[in-house]
Amino acid sequence: MGKQLTEMLKGTLEGIVLATLSDRAAYGYEITAWLREQGFSDIAEGTIYALLVRIEQRGLVDVEKVPSEKGPPRKVYSLNVQGQAYLEEFWKTWSFLSERLDQLRKGGR
Amino acid sequence: MTMSDAEKGGFLAKVIGPKRRWREYQARVRRLPPNQRTAVEAIERYLMHFVPTDGDSSASMFEDLADLFEQAAADGTPIRGIVGDDPVEFAEAFVKNYSDGGYAPARERKRLIADIARSAGEDTAEDDKTL
């Protein structure tokens, strides 16, 4: 993944993760694996984990510890009402930003 | 004069609590596969340079670090798959959740913010109290 993509991703990763959780609950590794499938090949599991901790602390997700066949219990994250509201806000901001950038590319002001 | 039970509880929770959690964390790290253990200890050393918001969040930070590596070890995730190409970036994104700042303590950051506000002619009476 290019340096520029990494930088741009930083500001949007939170929204991306919340969006993946809006379909269904998931644990950290599932989210990382899914993002890698989507072409974000260099994403580290730790990056997603740190982000999940943050959105948990901010009350945007609910967490349930689910026993796993091998290893310690997995923390399964699901979007709650606050997270849903935050995600809507994120999409609004994203629409604004992408519209403005499209305008800029077309040379309009 | 004896301490009340509540005070004793509070005191013990403050001193023994984090200590026990720290020992439990260390025991978990010792049970990790050698490579994971080396990686966790390296990250741990780096995290020590940051100023935690409080003892509880500091303990949670190391417990969460152990959670991440235990799960990754069980899943067979390689070290680079966990921390990525830039371990510093990972560690700093990770520590941000539990810490108020790095080498420059939170107090100094607040001071800088307040000093600049003062130099800009803004009213900083409120900020000064929190220093």
PDB file of C-alpha atoms in Angstrom:
ATOM      1  CA  MET A   1       0.000   0.000   0.000  1.00  0.00           C
ATOM      2  CA  GLY A   2       1.372   3.421  -0.962  1.00  0.00           C
ATOM      3  CA  LYS A   3       2.376   6.012   1.588  1.00  0.00           C
ATOM      4  CA  GLN A   4      -0.355   8.352   0.377  1.00  0.00           C
ATOM      5  CA  LEU A   5      -3.054   5.725   0.766  1.00  0.00           C
ATOM      6  CA  THR A   6      -1.811   4.965   4.291  1.00  0.00           C
ATOM      7  CA  GLU A   7      -2.044   8.645   5.202  1.00  0.00           C
ATOM      8  CA  MET A   8      -5.514   9.075   3.738  1.00  0.00           C
ATOM      9  CA  LEU A   9      -6.713   5.884   5.338  1.00  0.00           C
ATOM     10  CA  LYS A  10      -5.774   7.172   8.788  1.00  0.00           C
ATOM     11  CA  GLY A  11      -8.586   9.680   8.815  1.00  0.00           C
ATOM     12  CA  THR A  12     -11.199   7.324   7.462  1.00  0.00           C
ATOM     13  CA  LEU A  13     -10.353   3.967   9.013  1.00  0.00           C
ATOM     14  CA  GLU A  14     -12.612   4.573  11.991  1.00  0.00           C
ATOM     15  CA  GLY A  15     -15.589   5.093   9.685  1.00  0.00           C
ATOM     16  CA  ILE A  16     -14.615   2.100   7.581  1.00  0.00           C
ATOM     17  CA  VAL A  17     -14.496  -0.172  10.631  1.00  0.00           C
ATOM     18  CA  LEU A  18     -17.804   1.155  11.974  1.00  0.00           C
ATOM     19  CA  ALA A  19     -19.335   0.573   8.545  1.00  0.00           C
ATOM     20  CA  THR A  20     -18.157  -3.057   8.496  1.00  0.00           C
ATOM     21  CA  LEU A  21     -19.694  -3.505  11.949  1.00  0.00           C
ATOM     22  CA  SER A  22     -23.038  -2.081  10.832  1.00  0.00           C
ATOM     23  CA  ASP A  23     -23.778  -5.258   8.872  1.00  0.00           C
ATOM     24  CA  ARG A  24     -22.859  -7.700  11.602  1.00  0.00           C
ATOM     25  CA  ALA A  25     -20.832  -8.128  14.780  1.00  0.00           C
ATOM     26  CA  ALA A  26     -17.216  -9.200  14.323  1.00  0.00           C
ATOM     27  CA  TYR A  27     -13.968  -9.729  16.197  1.00  0.00           C
ATOM     28  CA  GLY A  28     -10.711  -7.951  15.410  1.00  0.00           C
ATOM     29  CA  TYR A  29      -9.133 -10.552  13.162  1.00  0.00           C
ATOM     30  CA  GLU A  30     -12.296 -10.909  11.045  1.00  0.00           C
ATOM     31  CA  ILE A  31     -12.322  -7.170  10.377  1.00  0.00           C
ATOM     32  CA  THR A  32      -8.617  -7.146   9.466  1.00  0.00           C
ATOM     33  CA  ALA A  33      -9.047 -10.148   7.162  1.00  0.00           C
ATOM     34  CA  TRP A  34     -12.047  -8.540   5.454  1.00  0.00           C
ATOM     35  CA  LEU A  35     -10.190  -5.249   4.907  1.00  0.00           C
ATOM     36  CA  ARG A  36      -7.247  -7.136   3.433  1.00  0.00           C
ATOM     37  CA  GLU A  37      -9.631  -8.865   1.030  1.00  0.00           C
ATOM     38  CA  GLN A  38     -10.910  -5.433   0.020  1.00  0.00           C
ATOM     39  CA  GLY A  39      -7.422  -4.443  -1.086  1.00  0.00           C
ATOM     40  CA  PHE A  40      -6.081  -2.816   2.076  1.00  0.00           C
ATOM     41  CA  SER A  41      -3.382  -5.468   2.075  1.00  0.00           C
ATOM     42  CA  ASP A  42      -0.935  -3.824   4.481  1.00  0.00           C
ATOM     43  CA  ILE A  43      -3.350  -3.293   7.321  1.00  0.00           C
ATOM     44  CA  ALA A  44      -1.983  -4.679  10.594  1.00  0.00           C
ATOM     45  CA  GLU A  45      -4.181  -6.477  13.057  1.00  0.00           C
ATOM     46  CA  GLY A  46      -2.774  -4.322  15.851  1.00  0.00           C
ATOM     47  CA  THR A  47      -3.892  -1.138  14.087  1.00  0.00           C
ATOM     48  CA  ILE A  48      -7.459  -2.405  13.944  1.00  0.00           C
ATOM     49  CA  TYR A  49      -7.236  -3.627  17.517  1.00  0.00           C
ATOM     50  CA  ALA A  50      -6.083  -0.223  18.784  1.00  0.00           C
ATOM     51  CA  LEU A  51      -8.906   1.399  16.853  1.00  0.00           C
ATOM     52  CA  LEU A  52     -11.481  -1.012  18.303  1.00  0.00           C
ATOM     53  CA  VAL A  53     -10.267  -0.229  21.822  1.00  0.00           C
ATOM     54  CA  ARG A  54     -10.714   3.462  21.085  1.00  0.00           C
ATOM     55  CA  ILE A  55     -14.230   3.198  19.722  1.00  0.00           C
ATOM     56  CA  GLU A  56     -15.130   0.958  22.659  1.00  0.00           C
ATOM     57  CA  GLN A  57     -13.869   3.601  25.112  1.00  0.00           C
ATOM     58  CA  ARG A  58     -15.947   6.209  23.300  1.00  0.00           C
ATOM     59  CA  GLY A  59     -19.052   4.054  23.675  1.00  0.00           C
ATOM     60  CA  LEU A  60     -19.672   3.493  19.959  1.00  0.00           C
ATOM     61  CA  VAL A  61     -19.627  -0.317  20.152  1.00  0.00           C
ATOM     62  CA  ASP A  62     -20.804  -3.028  22.514  1.00  0.00           C
ATOM     63  CA  VAL A  63     -18.362  -5.793  23.373  1.00  0.00           C
ATOM     64  CA  GLU A  64     -19.061  -9.414  24.180  1.00  0.00           C
ATOM     65  CA  LYS A  65     -16.425 -11.984  25.121  1.00  0.00           C
ATOM     66  CA  VAL A  66     -17.074 -15.170  23.181  1.00  0.00           C
ATOM     67  CA  PRO A  67     -15.156 -18.396  23.910  1.00  0.00           C
ATOM     68  CA  SER A  68     -13.042 -19.611  20.980  1.00  0.00           C
ATOM     69  CA  GLU A  69     -12.085 -23.203  20.080  1.00  0.00           C
ATOM     70  CA  LYS A  70      -8.414 -22.412  20.413  1.00  0.00           C
ATOM     71  CA  GLY A  71      -6.861 -19.686  22.495  1.00  0.00           C
ATOM     72  CA  PRO A  72      -8.426 -17.090  24.790  1.00  0.00           C
ATOM     73  CA  PRO A  73     -11.974 -15.735  24.402  1.00  0.00           C
ATOM     74  CA  ARG A  74     -12.489 -13.350  21.491  1.00  0.00           C
ATOM     75  CA  LYS A  75     -13.888  -9.871  21.968  1.00  0.00           C
ATOM     76  CA  VAL A  76     -16.793  -9.523  19.553  1.00  0.00           C
ATOM     77  CA  TYR A  77     -17.737  -5.949  18.682  1.00  0.00           C
ATOM     78  CA  SER A  78     -21.154  -4.749  17.569  1.00  0.00           C
ATOM     79  CA  LEU A  79     -22.338  -1.297  16.629  1.00  0.00           C
ATOM     80  CA  ASN A  80     -24.705   0.286  19.177  1.00  0.00           C
ATOM     81  CA  VAL A  81     -27.105   3.222  18.813  1.00  0.00           C
ATOM     82  CA  GLN A  82     -24.369   5.793  19.474  1.00  0.00           C
ATOM     83  CA  GLY A  83     -22.110   4.102  16.948  1.00  0.00           C
ATOM     84  CA  GLN A  84     -24.893   4.121  14.382  1.00  0.00           C
ATOM     85  CA  ALA A  85     -25.353   7.867  14.864  1.00  0.00           C
ATOM     86  CA  TYR A  86     -21.615   8.419  14.595  1.00  0.00           C
ATOM     87  CA  LEU A  87     -21.495   6.374  11.395  1.00  0.00           C
ATOM     88  CA  GLU A  88     -24.270   8.488   9.827  1.00  0.00           C
ATOM     89  CA  GLU A  89     -22.264  11.578  10.715  1.00  0.00           C
ATOM     90  CA  PHE A  90     -19.183   9.998   9.134  1.00  0.00           C
ATOM     91  CA  TRP A  91     -21.020   9.318   5.840  1.00  0.00           C
ATOM     92  CA  LYS A  92     -22.322  12.878   5.749  1.00  0.00           C
ATOM     93  CA  THR A  93     -18.808  14.230   6.237  1.00  0.00           C
ATOM     94  CA  TRP A  94     -17.472  11.809   3.638  1.00  0.00           C
ATOM     95  CA  SER A  95     -20.081  12.902   1.076  1.00  0.00           C
ATOM     96  CA  PHE A  96     -19.193  16.521   1.656  1.00  0.00           C
ATOM     97  CA  LEU A  97     -15.473  15.846   1.307  1.00  0.00           C
ATOM     98  CA  SER A  98     -15.722  13.681  -1.811  1.00  0.00           C
ATOM     99  CA  GLU A  99     -18.087  16.150  -3.512  1.00  0.00           C
ATOM    100  CA  ARG A 100     -15.705  19.014  -2.819  1.00  0.00           C
ATOM    101  CA  LEU A 101     -12.731  17.036  -4.114  1.00  0.00           C
ATOM    102  CA  ASP A 102     -14.610  16.021  -7.259  1.00  0.00           C
ATOM    103  CA  GLN A 103     -15.430  19.665  -7.884  1.00  0.00           C
ATOM    104  CA  LEU A 104     -11.815  20.593  -7.419  1.00  0.00           C
ATOM    105  CA  ARG A 105     -10.669  17.934  -9.888  1.00  0.00           C
ATOM    106  CA  LYS A 106     -13.150  19.158 -12.480  1.00  0.00           C
ATOM    107  CA  GLY A 107     -11.693  22.622 -12.053  1.00  0.00           C
ATOM    108  CA  GLY A 108     -14.848  24.186 -10.650  1.00  0.00           C
ATOM    109  CA  ARG A 109     -14.779  26.340  -7.567  1.00  0.00           C
TER     110      ARG A 109
ATOM    111  CA  MET B   1      -5.263   5.724  64.898  1.00  0.00           C
ATOM    112  CA  THR B   2      -6.550   3.099  62.473  1.00  0.00           C
ATOM    113  CA  MET B   3      -7.653   3.533  58.904  1.00  0.00           C
ATOM    114  CA  SER B   4     -11.288   2.900  58.104  1.00  0.00           C
ATOM    115  CA  ASP B   5     -12.046  -0.177  56.016  1.00  0.00           C
ATOM    116  CA  ALA B   6     -13.048   2.004  53.114  1.00  0.00           C
ATOM    117  CA  GLU B   7      -9.756   3.870  53.210  1.00  0.00           C
ATOM    118  CA  LYS B   8      -7.819   0.648  53.576  1.00  0.00           C
ATOM    119  CA  GLY B   9      -9.742  -0.836  50.627  1.00  0.00           C
ATOM    120  CA  GLY B  10      -9.022   2.215  48.549  1.00  0.00           C
ATOM    121  CA  PHE B  11      -5.385   2.208  49.512  1.00  0.00           C
ATOM    122  CA  LEU B  12      -4.967  -1.528  48.900  1.00  0.00           C
ATOM    123  CA  ALA B  13      -6.796  -1.333  45.604  1.00  0.00           C
ATOM    124  CA  LYS B  14      -4.404   1.411  44.561  1.00  0.00           C
ATOM    125  CA  VAL B  15      -1.195  -0.322  45.598  1.00  0.00           C
ATOM    126  CA  ILE B  16      -1.861  -4.071  45.487  1.00  0.00           C
ATOM    127  CA  GLY B  17      -4.413  -3.953  42.619  1.00  0.00           C
ATOM    128  CA  PRO B  18      -2.174  -2.631  39.827  1.00  0.00           C
ATOM    129  CA  LYS B  19       0.742  -4.688  41.153  1.00  0.00           C
ATOM    130  CA  ARG B  20      -1.219  -7.918  40.991  1.00  0.00           C
ATOM    131  CA  ARG B  21      -2.543  -7.064  37.544  1.00  0.00           C
ATOM    132  CA  TRP B  22       1.004  -6.317  36.436  1.00  0.00           C
ATOM    133  CA  ARG B  23       2.237  -9.703  37.718  1.00  0.00           C
ATOM    134  CA  GLU B  24      -0.660 -11.461  35.994  1.00  0.00           C
ATOM    135  CA  TYR B  25       0.184  -9.670  32.749  1.00  0.00           C
ATOM    136  CA  GLN B  26       3.832 -10.723  33.040  1.00  0.00           C
ATOM    137  CA  ALA B  27       2.776 -14.343  33.597  1.00  0.00           C
ATOM    138  CA  ARG B  28       0.619 -14.193  30.457  1.00  0.00           C
ATOM    139  CA  VAL B  29       3.539 -12.819  28.444  1.00  0.00           C
ATOM    140  CA  ARG B  30       5.780 -15.657  29.687  1.00  0.00           C
ATOM    141  CA  ARG B  31       3.285 -18.197  28.335  1.00  0.00           C
ATOM    142  CA  LEU B  32       3.405 -16.737  24.797  1.00  0.00           C
ATOM    143  CA  PRO B  33       5.476 -18.386  22.046  1.00  0.00           C
ATOM    144  CA  PRO B  34       9.091 -17.023  22.096  1.00  0.00           C
ATOM    145  CA  ASN B  35       8.718 -14.664  19.097  1.00  0.00           C
ATOM    146  CA  GLN B  36       5.495 -13.157  20.374  1.00  0.00           C
ATOM    147  CA  ARG B  37       7.035 -12.795  23.812  1.00  0.00           C
ATOM    148  CA  THR B  38      10.038 -10.928  22.406  1.00  0.00           C
ATOM    149  CA  ALA B  39       7.725  -8.620  20.444  1.00  0.00           C
ATOM    150  CA  VAL B  40       5.491  -7.884  23.441  1.00  0.00           C
ATOM    151  CA  GLU B  41       8.496  -7.123  25.641  1.00  0.00           C
ATOM    152  CA  ALA B  42       9.864  -4.723  23.025  1.00  0.00           C
ATOM    153  CA  ILE B  43       6.513  -2.932  22.764  1.00  0.00           C
ATOM    154  CA  GLU B  44       6.222  -2.914  26.555  1.00  0.00           C
ATOM    155  CA  ARG B  45       9.618  -1.210  26.855  1.00  0.00           C
ATOM    156  CA  TYR B  46       8.499   1.485  24.427  1.00  0.00           C
ATOM    157  CA  LEU B  47       5.133   2.012  26.120  1.00  0.00           C
ATOM    158  CA  MET B  48       6.918   2.649  29.428  1.00  0.00           C
ATOM    159  CA  HIS B  49       8.027   6.038  28.105  1.00  0.00           C
ATOM    160  CA  PHE B  50       4.493   7.326  27.975  1.00  0.00           C
ATOM    161  CA  VAL B  51       2.706   8.904  30.868  1.00  0.00           C
ATOM    162  CA  PRO B  52      -0.471   6.980  31.655  1.00  0.00           C
ATOM    163  CA  THR B  53      -3.656   8.836  32.613  1.00  0.00           C
ATOM    164  CA  ASP B  54      -3.856   6.683  35.775  1.00  0.00           C
ATOM    165  CA  GLY B  55      -2.852   3.319  37.211  1.00  0.00           C
ATOM    166  CA  ASP B  56      -6.029   1.644  36.062  1.00  0.00           C
ATOM    167  CA  SER B  57      -5.681   2.651  32.415  1.00  0.00           C
ATOM    168  CA  SER B  58      -2.018   1.672  32.538  1.00  0.00           C
ATOM    169  CA  ALA B  59      -2.942  -1.825  33.763  1.00  0.00           C
ATOM    170  CA  SER B  60      -5.682  -2.077  31.120  1.00  0.00           C
ATOM    171  CA  MET B  61      -3.173  -1.111  28.445  1.00  0.00           C
ATOM    172  CA  PHE B  62      -0.886  -4.058  29.212  1.00  0.00           C
ATOM    173  CA  GLU B  63      -3.813  -6.450  29.633  1.00  0.00           C
ATOM    174  CA  ASP B  64      -5.145  -5.420  26.223  1.00  0.00           C
ATOM    175  CA  LEU B  65      -1.672  -5.856  24.733  1.00  0.00           C
ATOM    176  CA  ALA B  66      -1.568  -9.398  26.153  1.00  0.00           C
ATOM    177  CA  ASP B  67      -5.104 -10.032  24.783  1.00  0.00           C
ATOM    178  CA  LEU B  68      -4.009  -8.994  21.310  1.00  0.00           C
ATOM    179  CA  PHE B  69      -0.898 -11.175  21.261  1.00  0.00           C
ATOM    180  CA  GLU B  70      -2.544 -14.206  22.873  1.00  0.00           C
ATOM    181  CA  GLN B  71      -5.312 -14.125  20.300  1.00  0.00           C
ATOM    182  CA  ALA B  72      -2.881 -13.547  17.443  1.00  0.00           C
ATOM    183  CA  ALA B  73      -0.718 -16.452  18.658  1.00  0.00           C
ATOM    184  CA  ALA B  74      -3.800 -18.700  18.718  1.00  0.00           C
ATOM    185  CA  ASP B  75      -4.748 -17.563  15.198  1.00  0.00           C
ATOM    186  CA  GLY B  76      -1.185 -18.087  13.955  1.00  0.00           C
ATOM    187  CA  THR B  77      -0.811 -14.441  12.898  1.00  0.00           C
ATOM    188  CA  PRO B  78       2.861 -13.598  12.185  1.00  0.00           C
ATOM    189  CA  ILE B  79       4.465 -10.691  14.093  1.00  0.00           C
ATOM    190  CA  ARG B  80       4.336  -8.364  11.059  1.00  0.00           C
ATOM    191  CA  GLY B  81       0.677  -9.209  10.616  1.00  0.00           C
ATOM    192  CA  ILE B  82       0.099  -7.904  14.143  1.00  0.00           C
ATOM    193  CA  VAL B  83       2.280  -4.797  14.334  1.00  0.00           C
ATOM    194  CA  GLY B  84       2.703  -4.015  10.619  1.00  0.00           C
ATOM    195  CA  ASP B  85       5.712  -2.431   8.926  1.00  0.00           C
ATOM    196  CA  ASP B  86       5.947   0.479  11.329  1.00  0.00           C
ATOM    197  CA  PRO B  87       6.017  -0.698  14.948  1.00  0.00           C
ATOM    198  CA  VAL B  88       6.352   2.868  16.260  1.00  0.00           C
ATOM    199  CA  GLU B  89       3.177   3.920  14.541  1.00  0.00           C
ATOM    200  CA  PHE B  90       1.391   0.872  15.914  1.00  0.00           C
ATOM    201  CA  ALA B  91       2.673   1.474  19.456  1.00  0.00           C
ATOM    202  CA  GLU B  92       1.699   5.147  19.358  1.00  0.00           C
ATOM    203  CA  ALA B  93      -1.783   4.462  18.015  1.00  0.00           C
ATOM    204  CA  PHE B  94      -2.130   1.827  20.708  1.00  0.00           C
ATOM    205  CA  VAL B  95      -0.851   3.936  23.611  1.00  0.00           C
ATOM    206  CA  LYS B  96      -3.006   6.920  22.651  1.00  0.00           C
ATOM    207  CA  ASN B  97      -6.009   5.089  24.063  1.00  0.00           C
ATOM    208  CA  TYR B  98      -4.575   4.954  27.568  1.00  0.00           C
ATOM    209  CA  SER B  99      -2.139   7.832  27.851  1.00  0.00           C
ATOM    210  CA  ASP B 100      -2.263  11.586  27.972  1.00  0.00           C
ATOM    211  CA  GLY B 101       1.067  12.016  26.254  1.00  0.00           C
ATOM    212  CA  GLY B 102       4.617  10.836  25.731  1.00  0.00           C
ATOM    213  CA  TYR B 103       7.884  12.212  27.039  1.00  0.00           C
ATOM    214  CA  ALA B 104       6.183  15.576  27.313  1.00  0.00           C
ATOM    215  CA  PRO B 105       3.696  14.931  30.126  1.00  0.00           C
ATOM    216  CA  ALA B 106       0.079  15.994  29.866  1.00  0.00           C
ATOM    217  CA  ARG B 107       0.840  18.802  32.327  1.00  0.00           C
ATOM    218  CA  GLU B 108       3.360  20.307  29.921  1.00  0.00           C
ATOM    219  CA  ARG B 109       0.998  20.001  26.999  1.00  0.00           C
ATOM    220  CA  LYS B 110      -1.721  21.825  28.938  1.00  0.00           C
ATOM    221  CA  ARG B 111       0.824  24.465  29.864  1.00  0.00           C
ATOM    222  CA  LEU B 112       1.794  25.010  26.233  1.00  0.00           C
ATOM    223  CA  ILE B 113      -1.861  25.351  25.244  1.00  0.00           C
ATOM    224  CA  ALA B 114      -2.490  27.804  28.092  1.00  0.00           C
ATOM    225  CA  ASP B 115       0.662  29.844  27.396  1.00  0.00           C
ATOM    226  CA  ILE B 116      -0.186  30.226  23.722  1.00  0.00           C
ATOM    227  CA  ALA B 117      -3.747  31.183  24.574  1.00  0.00           C
ATOM    228  CA  ARG B 118      -2.413  33.808  26.985  1.00  0.00           C
ATOM    229  CA  SER B 119       0.030  35.169  24.429  1.00  0.00           C
ATOM    230  CA  ALA B 120      -2.853  35.421  21.967  1.00  0.00           C
ATOM    231  CA  GLY B 121      -4.671  37.570  24.503  1.00  0.00           C
ATOM    232  CA  GLU B 122      -7.334  34.980  25.331  1.00  0.00           C
ATOM    233  CA  ASP B 123      -8.807  34.514  28.788  1.00  0.00           C
ATOM    234  CA  THR B 124      -7.110  31.488  30.364  1.00  0.00           C
ATOM    235  CA  ALA B 125      -8.364  31.755  33.939  1.00  0.00           C
ATOM    236  CA  GLU B 126     -10.136  28.393  33.624  1.00  0.00           C
ATOM    237  CA  ASP B 127      -7.165  26.575  32.134  1.00  0.00           C
ATOM    238  CA  ASP B 128      -4.779  27.756  34.829  1.00  0.00           C
ATOM    239  CA  LYS B 129      -6.727  25.937  37.523  1.00  0.00           C
ATOM    240  CA  THR B 130      -6.168  22.576  35.860  1.00  0.00           C
ATOM    241  CA  LEU B 131      -2.403  22.950  35.701  1.00  0.00           C
TER     242      LEU B 131
END
